[in-house]
Backbone as numpy.savetxt, mean C-alpha at the origin, in Angstrom:
# Nx Ny Nz CAx CAy CAz Cx Cy Cz
-47.73 -25.17 -8.75 -47.14 -24.43 -7.62 -48.14 -23.40 -7.11
-48.30 -23.34 -5.79 -49.22 -22.38 -5.21 -48.76 -20.97 -5.50
-49.76 -20.07 -5.74 -49.42 -18.70 -6.09 -48.62 -18.01 -5.00
-48.95 -18.32 -3.73 -48.27 -17.62 -2.65 -46.80 -18.04 -2.54
-46.42 -19.17 -3.13 -45.04 -19.63 -3.04 -44.14 -18.97 -4.07
-44.75 -18.43 -5.16 -43.94 -17.88 -6.24 -43.09 -16.68 -5.82
-43.62 -15.73 -5.04 -42.76 -14.62 -4.62 -41.53 -15.09 -3.85
-41.70 -16.13 -3.02 -40.55 -16.64 -2.28 -39.52 -17.26 -3.21
-40.00 -17.96 -4.24 -39.09 -18.57 -5.21 -38.32 -17.49 -5.95
-39.02 -16.45 -6.43 -38.34 -15.36 -7.15 -37.35 -14.66 -6.25
-37.69 -14.49 -4.99 -36.76 -13.85 -4.05 -35.50 -14.69 -3.88
-35.67 -16.00 -3.77 -34.52 -16.88 -3.61 -33.62 -16.84 -4.85
-34.23 -16.88 -6.05 -33.46 -16.84 -7.29 -32.74 -15.51 -7.43
-33.39 -14.40 -7.09 -32.76 -13.07 -7.18 -31.57 -12.97 -6.23
-31.72 -13.55 -5.02 -30.63 -13.50 -4.05 -29.42 -14.24 -4.55
-29.64 -15.39 -5.19 -28.53 -16.17 -5.73 -27.86 -15.47 -6.90
-28.65 -14.71 -7.66 -28.13 -14.09 -8.88 -27.33 -12.83 -8.58
-27.59 -12.17 -7.48 -26.89 -10.92 -7.17 -25.53 -11.24 -6.57
-24.43 -10.82 -7.19 -23.11 -11.13 -6.65 -22.86 -10.41 -5.33
-22.20 -11.10 -4.42 -21.91 -10.50 -3.11 -20.61 -9.73 -3.18
-20.63 -8.57 -3.86 -19.43 -7.80 -4.09 -19.25 -6.67 -3.10
-20.33 -6.19 -2.54 -20.24 -5.02 -1.68 -20.02 -5.44 -0.23
-19.17 -4.70 0.49 -18.96 -4.93 1.90 -19.90 -4.09 2.74
-20.83 -3.36 2.09 -21.78 -2.55 2.82 -21.12 -1.42 3.57
-21.68 -1.09 4.72 -21.20 0.05 5.48 -19.80 -0.18 6.03
-19.34 -1.45 6.07 -18.03 -1.76 6.60 -16.97 -1.89 5.51
-17.27 -1.43 4.30 -16.34 -1.60 3.18 -15.01 -0.94 3.42
-15.00 0.14 4.21 -13.73 0.84 4.48 -13.15 0.48 5.84
-13.75 -0.51 6.50 -13.23 -0.95 7.78 -13.36 0.07 8.90
-14.17 1.10 8.67 -14.33 2.14 9.68 -13.23 3.19 9.62
-12.37 3.12 8.60 -11.24 4.06 8.53 -11.61 5.41 7.94
-12.69 5.49 7.21 -13.11 6.78 6.66 -13.92 7.51 7.71
-13.40 8.63 8.17 -14.02 9.37 9.25 -14.58 10.69 8.78
-15.56 11.26 9.50 -16.07 12.59 9.15 -14.97 13.63 9.29
-15.06 14.67 8.47 -14.06 15.73 8.55 -13.59 16.14 7.17
-12.49 16.90 7.10 -11.99 17.38 5.80 -11.66 16.22 4.88
-11.97 16.40 3.60 -11.67 15.37 2.62 -10.24 15.44 2.15
-9.89 14.56 1.22 -8.54 14.53 0.67 -8.32 15.73 -0.24
-7.06 16.16 -0.42 -6.77 17.24 -1.37 -7.24 16.90 -2.77
-7.51 17.93 -3.56 -8.10 17.74 -4.88 -7.25 16.88 -5.79
-5.92 16.91 -5.62 -5.02 16.16 -6.50 -5.05 14.66 -6.24
-5.70 14.24 -5.17 -5.69 12.83 -4.79 -6.75 12.08 -5.59
-6.38 11.67 -6.79 -7.30 10.97 -7.69 -6.56 9.83 -8.36
-7.33 8.92 -8.95 -6.72 7.84 -9.72 -6.18 8.38 -11.04
-5.22 7.64 -11.59 -4.63 8.00 -12.88 -5.64 7.84 -14.01
-5.39 8.52 -15.12 -6.29 8.40 -16.27 -6.21 7.01 -16.89
-4.99 6.47 -16.98 -4.80 5.13 -17.56 -3.78 4.37 -16.71
-4.15 3.19 -16.27 -3.21 2.32 -15.57 -2.24 1.73 -16.58
-0.94 1.82 -16.31 0.07 1.31 -17.26 0.86 0.13 -16.68
0.31 -0.50 -15.63 0.89 -1.71 -15.07 -0.08 -2.85 -15.33
0.43 -3.98 -15.82 -0.43 -5.12 -16.12 -1.09 -5.67 -14.87
-2.35 -6.09 -15.01 -3.05 -6.82 -13.97 -3.17 -8.28 -14.42
-2.84 -9.22 -13.50 -2.90 -10.64 -13.84 -3.64 -11.41 -12.75
-4.64 -12.15 -13.17 -5.41 -12.96 -12.23 -5.12 -14.45 -12.40
-4.30 -14.80 -13.37 -4.07 -16.21 -13.68 -2.59 -16.50 -13.84
-1.76 -15.86 -13.07 -0.32 -15.93 -13.27 0.27 -17.15 -12.57
1.04 -17.93 -13.31 1.76 -19.07 -12.73 3.11 -18.60 -12.21
3.71 -19.39 -11.35 5.03 -19.03 -10.82 6.07 -18.98 -11.94
5.99 -19.93 -12.85 6.96 -19.97 -13.95 6.87 -18.70 -14.79
5.66 -18.25 -15.10 5.50 -17.04 -15.89 5.90 -15.80 -15.09
5.62 -15.83 -13.79 6.05 -14.71 -12.95 7.56 -14.53 -13.03
8.30 -15.61 -12.89 9.76 -15.53 -12.92 10.24 -15.12 -14.30
9.63 -15.67 -15.33 10.09 -15.41 -16.70 9.79 -13.98 -17.16
8.62 -13.46 -16.83 8.18 -12.19 -17.41 8.30 -10.98 -16.49
8.26 -11.20 -15.17 8.13 -10.05 -14.27 9.19 -9.95 -13.17
9.61 -11.05 -12.61 10.39 -11.03 -11.37 11.62 -10.14 -11.45
12.26 -10.09 -12.61 13.51 -9.34 -12.73 13.41 -8.19 -13.74
12.22 -7.92 -14.24 12.15 -6.97 -15.35 11.08 -5.90 -15.26
9.92 -6.16 -14.62 8.87 -5.15 -14.61 7.83 -5.46 -13.52
7.14 -4.44 -13.06 6.11 -4.66 -12.04 4.86 -5.31 -12.62
4.07 -5.88 -11.74 2.81 -6.51 -12.15 1.86 -6.47 -10.96
0.56 -6.36 -11.24 -0.47 -6.38 -10.20 -1.09 -7.77 -10.18
-1.09 -8.38 -9.01 -1.59 -9.74 -8.85 -2.98 -9.70 -8.24
-3.86 -10.54 -8.77 -5.24 -10.60 -8.29 -5.61 -12.04 -7.97
-6.28 -12.23 -6.84 -6.90 -13.51 -6.53 -5.97 -14.65 -6.18
-4.71 -14.37 -5.83 -3.79 -15.45 -5.52 -3.91 -15.92 -4.08
-4.38 -15.06 -3.20 -4.55 -15.41 -1.79 -5.89 -14.88 -1.29
-6.33 -15.45 -0.18 -7.56 -14.98 0.46 -7.19 -14.42 1.83
-7.21 -13.09 1.95 -6.86 -12.46 3.21 -8.08 -11.83 3.88
-9.24 -12.45 3.69 -10.46 -11.91 4.29 -10.39 -11.93 5.81
-9.76 -12.95 6.41 -9.63 -12.99 7.86 -8.72 -11.87 8.34
-7.60 -11.67 7.66 -6.68 -10.59 8.02 -7.38 -9.24 7.87
-8.17 -9.10 6.82 -8.92 -7.87 6.60 -9.89 -7.61 7.75
-10.58 -8.64 8.21 -11.50 -8.49 9.33 -10.79 -8.00 10.59
-9.56 -8.44 10.77 -8.80 -8.07 11.96 -8.21 -6.67 11.85
-8.24 -6.10 10.64 -7.64 -4.78 10.42 -8.65 -3.65 10.38
-9.88 -3.89 10.82 -10.81 -2.78 10.93 -10.31 -1.82 11.99
-10.78 -0.60 11.91 -10.36 0.41 12.89 -10.68 -0.03 14.31
-11.89 -0.53 14.49 -12.34 -0.92 15.82 -11.48 -2.05 16.39
-11.19 -3.05 15.57 -10.45 -4.21 16.08 -8.98 -3.88 16.34
-8.36 -3.09 15.46 -6.96 -2.75 15.70 -6.81 -1.89 16.94
-7.74 -0.96 17.15 -7.66 -0.14 18.36 -7.88 -0.99 19.61
-8.78 -1.95 19.54 -9.03 -2.82 20.69 -7.82 -3.70 21.00
-7.14 -4.15 19.95 -6.02 -5.08 20.15 -4.69 -4.39 20.40
-4.48 -3.22 19.77 -3.16 -2.60 19.80 -3.18 -1.13 20.20
-4.30 -0.65 20.71 -4.41 0.78 21.03 -3.31 1.28 21.96
-2.91 0.45 22.92 -1.89 0.86 23.89 -0.47 0.56 23.40
-0.34 -0.12 22.29 0.99 -0.47 21.78 1.69 0.78 21.26
2.97 0.86 21.48 3.76 1.97 20.97 4.21 1.67 19.55
3.94 2.59 18.63 4.36 2.43 17.24 5.39 3.51 16.92
6.21 3.23 15.95 7.25 4.17 15.54 6.87 4.79 14.20
6.79 6.11 14.18 6.47 6.84 12.97 7.76 7.35 12.33
7.75 7.46 11.00 8.88 7.99 10.26 8.44 9.20 9.46
9.37 10.12 9.21 9.03 11.24 8.34 8.93 10.77 6.90
8.01 11.39 6.15 7.70 10.95 4.79 8.58 11.67 3.77
9.89 11.55 3.96 10.82 12.04 2.95 11.73 10.89 2.53
12.51 11.09 1.48 13.24 9.98 0.89 14.20 9.33 1.88
14.83 10.11 2.74 15.85 9.54 3.62 15.37 9.26 5.03
14.13 9.63 5.35 13.48 9.23 6.60 14.36 9.49 7.82
14.68 10.74 8.06 15.60 11.08 9.13 15.02 10.89 10.53
13.79 11.31 10.74 13.23 11.39 12.09 12.35 10.20 12.42
12.42 9.74 13.66 11.54 8.69 14.16 10.84 9.21 15.41
9.56 8.92 15.53 8.78 9.36 16.69 7.99 8.17 17.21
8.07 7.91 18.50 7.33 6.82 19.14 6.13 7.38 19.89
4.97 6.74 19.70 3.78 7.13 20.45 2.76 6.00 20.41
1.77 6.01 21.30 0.77 4.94 21.31 -0.02 4.90 20.00
-0.34 3.69 19.57 -1.08 3.51 18.32 -2.40 4.27 18.35
-3.11 4.25 19.49 -4.40 4.94 19.58 -4.23 6.44 19.35
-3.17 7.03 19.87 -2.93 8.46 19.67 -2.69 8.76 18.20
-1.93 7.90 17.53 -1.69 8.10 16.10 -3.01 8.06 15.33
-3.84 7.07 15.60 -5.10 6.90 14.87 -6.06 8.05 15.16
-6.20 8.42 16.42 -7.20 9.41 16.81 -6.77 10.85 16.52
-5.47 11.14 16.56 -5.03 12.52 16.47 -4.22 12.85 15.22
-3.61 11.87 14.56 -2.69 12.18 13.49 -3.08 11.59 12.14
-4.06 10.72 12.13 -4.45 10.05 10.89 -5.48 10.89 10.15
-4.99 11.90 9.44 -5.88 12.82 8.75 -5.32 13.08 7.35
-6.10 13.69 6.45 -5.60 13.95 5.10 -4.32 14.79 5.10
-3.46 14.53 4.12 -2.20 15.24 3.99 -2.41 16.73 3.74
-1.66 17.57 4.45 -1.64 19.00 4.18 -0.83 19.23 2.92
-1.42 19.81 1.85 -0.71 19.95 0.57 0.57 20.77 0.65
0.70 21.63 1.65 1.88 22.49 1.71 2.94 21.97 2.68
2.68 20.87 3.37 3.66 20.32 4.30 4.82 19.68 3.55
6.02 19.81 4.11 7.19 19.15 3.56 7.27 17.72 4.09
8.07 16.90 3.43 8.18 15.51 3.83 8.68 15.33 5.25
9.64 16.17 5.67 10.18 16.00 7.02 9.26 16.52 8.10
8.13 17.11 7.71 7.11 17.54 8.68 5.93 16.58 8.73
5.99 15.53 7.94 4.87 14.59 7.82 5.26 13.25 8.44
4.56 12.83 9.47 4.84 11.56 10.13 3.92 10.47 9.61
4.48 9.29 9.47 3.86 8.22 8.69 4.13 6.90 9.40
3.10 6.08 9.60 3.27 4.78 10.25 3.42 3.69 9.19
4.66 3.21 9.05 4.90 2.11 8.12 6.29 1.54 8.34
6.36 0.24 8.50 7.65 -0.43 8.45 8.26 -0.76 9.79
8.25 0.17 10.73 8.90 -0.06 12.02 7.92 -0.72 12.98
7.64 -1.99 12.75 6.67 -2.71 13.56 7.38 -3.57 14.60
6.80 -3.68 15.79 7.28 -4.62 16.79 6.68 -5.99 16.45
7.48 -6.86 15.87 6.93 -8.11 15.33 6.48 -9.06 16.44
7.07 -8.94 17.62 6.61 -9.77 18.73 5.23 -9.31 19.19
5.06 -8.01 19.34 3.80 -7.47 19.85 2.68 -7.61 18.83
3.00 -7.51 17.53 1.99 -7.58 16.48 1.88 -8.97 15.85
2.56 -9.95 16.44 2.58 -11.29 15.85 1.19 -11.90 15.75
0.33 -11.60 16.72 -1.03 -12.16 16.69 -1.81 -11.71 15.47
-1.45 -10.55 14.91 -2.09 -10.07 13.69 -1.41 -10.65 12.46
-0.07 -10.59 12.41 0.66 -10.99 11.21 0.51 -12.47 10.89
0.23 -13.29 11.90 0.13 -14.73 11.62 -1.10 -15.07 10.78
-2.04 -14.13 10.69 -3.23 -14.37 9.88 -3.07 -13.88 8.44
-1.93 -13.28 8.12 -1.72 -12.78 6.76 -1.13 -13.86 5.86
-1.69 -13.99 4.67 -1.17 -14.92 3.67 -0.45 -14.13 2.59
0.87 -14.20 2.53 1.61 -13.44 1.52 1.44 -14.06 0.14
1.80 -13.33 -0.91 1.75 -13.92 -2.25 2.58 -15.20 -2.30
2.15 -16.19 -3.07 2.82 -17.50 -3.05 4.11 -17.55 -3.87
4.58 -16.41 -4.35 5.80 -16.38 -5.17 6.99 -15.92 -4.34
8.13 -16.54 -4.56 9.36 -16.14 -3.88 10.49 -16.09 -4.89
11.62 -15.52 -4.46 12.80 -15.48 -5.31 13.93 -16.21 -4.60
14.69 -16.97 -5.35 15.77 -17.77 -4.80 16.76 -16.89 -4.03
17.08 -17.30 -2.82 18.07 -16.58 -2.04 17.54 -15.39 -1.27
16.23 -15.22 -1.22 15.65 -14.09 -0.48 14.85 -14.59 0.72
14.69 -13.71 1.69 13.91 -14.00 2.89 12.82 -12.95 3.03
11.54 -13.37 3.18 10.46 -12.37 3.29 10.43 -11.70 4.65
10.03 -10.42 4.65 9.84 -9.67 5.89 8.65 -8.74 5.69
7.77 -8.68 6.70 6.57 -7.87 6.59 6.80 -6.45 7.08
6.09 -5.52 6.45 5.99 -4.14 6.94 4.53 -3.73 6.81
3.95 -3.31 7.92 2.53 -2.99 8.01 2.37 -1.49 8.21
1.35 -0.91 7.57 1.18 0.52 7.71 -0.26 0.97 7.60
-0.52 2.17 8.13 -1.81 2.83 8.04 -1.52 4.31 7.83
-2.16 4.93 6.85 -1.85 6.33 6.55 -3.06 7.03 5.97
-3.08 8.36 6.13 -4.21 9.17 5.70 -4.21 9.47 4.22
-5.35 9.93 3.72 -5.49 10.30 2.31 -4.51 11.41 1.96
-3.87 11.26 0.81 -2.91 12.26 0.35 -1.50 12.04 0.85
-1.33 11.11 1.79 0.01 10.81 2.29 0.69 9.81 1.35
1.96 9.59 1.58 2.70 8.66 0.75 4.18 8.89 0.93
4.98 8.16 0.18 6.43 8.32 0.26 6.96 8.76 -1.10
7.95 9.67 -1.13 8.53 10.10 -2.40 9.44 9.02 -2.97
10.01 9.29 -4.13 10.77 8.27 -4.85 11.97 7.76 -4.05
12.15 6.45 -4.09 13.27 5.77 -3.47 13.35 4.39 -4.10
14.38 3.63 -3.77 14.46 2.26 -4.28 15.12 1.35 -3.25
14.87 0.06 -3.40 15.46 -0.96 -2.54 15.26 -2.29 -3.23
15.29 -3.37 -2.49 15.11 -4.68 -3.08 13.68 -4.95 -3.52
13.44 -6.14 -4.10 12.10 -6.46 -4.62 11.11 -6.72 -3.50
9.82 -6.68 -3.86 8.81 -6.97 -2.85 7.40 -6.89 -3.39
6.47 -7.20 -2.53 5.03 -7.15 -2.82 4.38 -6.16 -1.87
3.34 -5.47 -2.33 2.59 -4.56 -1.47 1.10 -4.78 -1.70
0.39 -5.12 -0.64 -1.05 -5.39 -0.73 -1.84 -4.33 0.02
-2.90 -3.85 -0.60 -3.82 -2.92 0.05 -4.92 -3.72 0.74
-5.13 -3.45 2.01 -6.17 -4.13 2.79 -7.45 -3.30 2.80
-7.32 -2.01 3.09 -8.43 -1.05 2.98 -7.91 0.19 2.26
-8.81 0.83 1.50 -8.43 2.05 0.80 -7.88 1.79 -0.59
-7.14 2.78 -1.11 -6.52 2.69 -2.44 -5.15 3.37 -2.37
-4.21 2.82 -3.10 -2.86 3.38 -3.12 -2.40 3.51 -4.57
-2.04 4.73 -4.96 -1.54 4.98 -6.31 -0.02 4.87 -6.31
0.52 4.14 -7.27 1.96 3.90 -7.38 2.51 4.56 -8.65
3.75 5.04 -8.52 4.50 5.60 -9.64 5.85 4.86 -9.67
6.22 4.29 -10.82 7.42 3.45 -10.87 8.28 3.75 -12.10
9.60 3.79 -11.89 10.58 3.93 -12.97 11.58 2.79 -12.88
12.08 2.30 -14.02 13.13 1.28 -13.98 14.43 1.84 -13.40
15.34 0.99 -12.96 16.56 1.45 -12.28 17.39 2.45 -13.07
17.40 2.31 -14.40 18.25 3.18 -15.22 17.63 4.54 -15.50
16.42 4.78 -15.01 15.70 6.02 -15.31 15.39 6.76 -14.01
16.33 7.58 -13.56 16.15 8.29 -12.29 15.08 9.37 -12.43
14.06 9.35 -11.58 12.99 10.34 -11.70 13.44 11.72 -11.24
12.71 12.72 -11.71 12.94 14.10 -11.27 12.09 14.35 -10.04
12.74 14.57 -8.89 11.98 14.79 -7.66 12.89 15.45 -6.62
12.25 16.08 -5.63 12.97 16.65 -4.50 12.78 15.70 -3.32
13.87 15.25 -2.68 13.74 14.23 -1.63 12.97 14.67 -0.39
12.76 15.98 -0.22 12.01 16.43 0.96 10.62 16.96 0.61
10.20 16.76 -0.64 8.83 17.10 -1.01 7.98 15.84 -1.03
6.76 15.97 -0.63 5.86 14.82 -0.59 5.47 14.39 -1.99
4.96 13.17 -2.09 4.45 12.70 -3.38 3.32 13.59 -3.87
2.49 14.07 -2.94 1.39 14.95 -3.31 1.92 16.22 -3.98
2.98 16.81 -3.42 3.59 18.00 -4.02 4.20 17.69 -5.38
4.84 16.53 -5.50 5.41 16.11 -6.79 4.31 15.95 -7.84
3.20 15.34 -7.46 2.09 15.14 -8.39 1.51 16.48 -8.84
1.46 17.42 -7.95 0.91 18.74 -8.25 1.87 19.60 -9.07
3.17 19.56 -8.74 4.12 20.52 -9.30 4.96 19.98 -10.47
5.31 18.69 -10.42 6.25 18.13 -11.40 5.55 17.26 -12.45
4.66 16.42 -12.00 4.02 15.45 -12.88 3.35 16.08 -14.10
2.59 17.19 -13.96 1.89 17.73 -15.13 2.82 18.17 -16.26
4.07 18.52 -15.94 5.00 19.01 -16.96 5.78 17.89 -17.63
5.64 16.66 -17.17 6.37 15.55 -17.77 5.83 15.21 -19.14
6.73 14.98 -20.08 6.32 14.52 -21.40 5.85 13.07 -21.29
5.09 12.59 -22.24 4.63 11.19 -22.16 5.77 10.19 -21.97
6.90 10.43 -22.64 8.02 9.49 -22.53 8.72 9.57 -21.18
8.52 10.68 -20.47 9.17 10.86 -19.17 8.28 10.45 -18.01
7.06 10.07 -18.29 6.15 9.71 -17.20 6.44 8.29 -16.70
6.15 8.04 -15.45 6.40 6.71 -14.89 5.32 5.72 -15.29
5.59 4.44 -15.05 4.50 3.49 -15.01 3.66 3.85 -13.77
2.36 3.74 -13.88 1.53 4.11 -12.73 0.22 3.33 -12.73
-0.28 3.13 -11.52 -1.58 2.47 -11.38 -2.04 2.60 -9.93
-3.34 2.57 -9.74 -3.92 2.59 -8.39 -4.26 1.17 -7.98
-3.69 0.75 -6.85 -3.93 -0.58 -6.32 -5.17 -0.54 -5.44
-6.13 -1.40 -5.75 -7.38 -1.45 -5.01 -7.25 -2.45 -3.85
-8.17 -2.37 -2.91 -8.17 -3.31 -1.78 -8.24 -4.75 -2.30
-7.36 -5.58 -1.80 -7.30 -6.98 -2.21 -6.32 -7.25 -3.33
-5.77 -6.21 -3.95 -4.78 -6.39 -5.00 -3.37 -6.30 -4.42
-2.41 -6.89 -5.13 -1.02 -6.91 -4.70 -0.14 -6.42 -5.84
0.70 -5.45 -5.58 1.67 -4.99 -6.56 3.01 -5.64 -6.29
3.64 -6.20 -7.33 5.02 -6.66 -7.24 5.93 -5.65 -7.92
7.02 -5.26 -7.24 8.00 -4.37 -7.84 9.37 -5.06 -7.81
10.12 -5.04 -8.92 11.42 -5.72 -8.97 12.51 -4.96 -8.22
13.64 -5.58 -8.11 14.80 -5.02 -7.42 15.23 -3.69 -8.04
15.45 -2.69 -7.16 16.02 -1.40 -7.51 15.13 -0.53 -8.40
13.89 -0.88 -8.52 12.98 0.00 -9.26 12.63 1.20 -8.37
12.75 2.40 -8.95 12.30 3.61 -8.27 10.78 3.56 -8.11
10.29 3.98 -6.96 8.84 4.05 -6.79 8.47 5.08 -5.74
7.30 5.67 -5.94 6.68 6.60 -5.00 5.23 6.17 -4.84
4.64 6.50 -3.69 3.26 6.09 -3.44 2.42 7.27 -2.96
1.12 7.14 -3.20 0.16 8.16 -2.77 -1.12 7.45 -2.34
-1.47 7.57 -1.07 -2.71 6.96 -0.57 -3.90 7.84 -0.97
-4.84 7.27 -1.69 -5.99 8.04 -2.16 -7.10 8.11 -1.10
-7.08 7.19 -0.18 -8.01 7.18 0.95 -7.16 6.91 2.21
-7.79 7.00 3.38 -7.12 6.41 4.54 -6.94 4.93 4.23
-5.70 4.48 4.25 -5.39 3.15 3.73 -4.66 2.30 4.76
-4.98 1.01 4.73 -4.28 0.00 5.51 -3.59 -0.91 4.50
-2.32 -1.20 4.73 -1.55 -1.93 3.72 -0.44 -2.72 4.38
0.04 -3.73 3.67 1.13 -4.55 4.17 2.03 -4.94 3.01
3.33 -4.84 3.23 4.30 -5.21 2.20 5.09 -6.43 2.65
5.48 -7.23 1.69 6.35 -8.38 1.91 7.64 -8.11 1.15
8.70 -7.76 1.85 9.97 -7.46 1.20 10.80 -8.73 1.10
11.43 -8.92 -0.06 12.27 -10.08 -0.31 13.72 -9.64 -0.18
14.30 -9.82 0.99 15.61 -9.26 1.26 16.72 -10.29 1.27
17.93 -9.84 0.95 19.15 -10.62 1.07 20.20 -9.74 1.72
21.31 -10.32 2.12 22.38 -9.53 2.70 22.93 -8.53 1.70
23.01 -8.92 0.44 23.51 -8.01 -0.60 22.58 -6.83 -0.76
21.26 -7.11 -0.80 20.29 -6.03 -0.95 20.28 -5.13 0.27
20.44 -5.71 1.46 20.46 -4.89 2.67 21.65 -3.94 2.66
22.80 -4.42 2.18 23.97 -3.56 2.11 23.76 -2.45 1.09
23.14 -2.78 -0.03 22.89 -1.77 -1.07 21.93 -0.71 -0.57
20.93 -1.11 0.22 19.94 -0.15 0.69 20.52 0.83 1.70
21.72 0.54 2.21 22.35 1.44 3.18 23.08 2.59 2.50
23.22 2.53 1.16 23.90 3.59 0.44 23.02 4.84 0.38
23.62 6.05 0.33 22.83 7.29 0.38 21.81 7.42 -0.73
22.09 6.90 -1.93 21.17 7.07 -3.05 19.93 6.22 -2.92
19.96 5.25 -2.02 18.81 4.37 -1.92 18.34 4.21 -0.48
18.69 5.17 0.36 18.32 5.04 1.76 16.82 4.85 1.90
16.40 3.79 2.60 14.97 3.46 2.61 14.16 4.41 3.47
12.89 4.47 3.16 11.95 5.29 3.93 11.09 4.39 4.78
10.88 4.75 6.02 10.02 4.00 6.94 10.46 2.55 7.00
11.69 2.31 7.40 12.20 0.95 7.45 12.60 0.52 6.07
12.05 -0.59 5.54 12.42 -1.06 4.24 11.95 -0.18 3.10
10.99 0.66 3.33 10.49 1.54 2.27 9.33 0.92 1.52
8.80 1.64 0.53 7.73 1.12 -0.30 6.35 1.43 0.20
6.19 2.34 1.18 4.88 2.63 1.77 4.00 3.49 0.95
């Protein structure tokens, strides 16, 4: 082999050996903007206590998780096309003039505000103020115009698991670092992070968490969480981009976005579950809830 050809050969072998894991400068989809950072409390948990599964069959999902405990699913679908369409630039180009409905980030979600998507992104998508109450915090999640956003949703591949007698429904959201929803419950569902990271806190139905319905998850994490004994702490884990969390029916859950995050949930609803979610103890946040 000619000496001058060897560097090219080594370069080719090195290129093949390096895994293509980084998205480069576009890893955050353009959602991370200059300006104030997230509050100090917005960090990942010390230990994730929710199982991660990359090889889960439908039979095992039903037997071990569907009705009994949450699980994080990895690698079951390829949503790279949907991810490409959810960059800041592309969503603003496609839906900037569309009117979106924001909900207050408290357990009962009393207030709704309609405004153009571009105005929400440019003026309101910023890190959570640590001292703001839930009813002062507006959040885009759940109240989507499915006709207007259909061109985006048709590119999403939901998890391939379903439950007998349920019908899937999508809820799409975008929210700033430190934002989230306080504890609430409803029917089962899946939640996938497209960009950013989302920390989840979950309790089984029989274990009602200690929380104030008008305080944000950030305030709960700062004021209540540190005093919890190990046995009183929730299951918790941070969902990374490309991962999907499954939560069973009536499990209490709260969320905290660690970055500006883009996410989509697939709720598995029935008429019975819809009626239950209308009760005061489980009134959903931002539509179906789970944001």
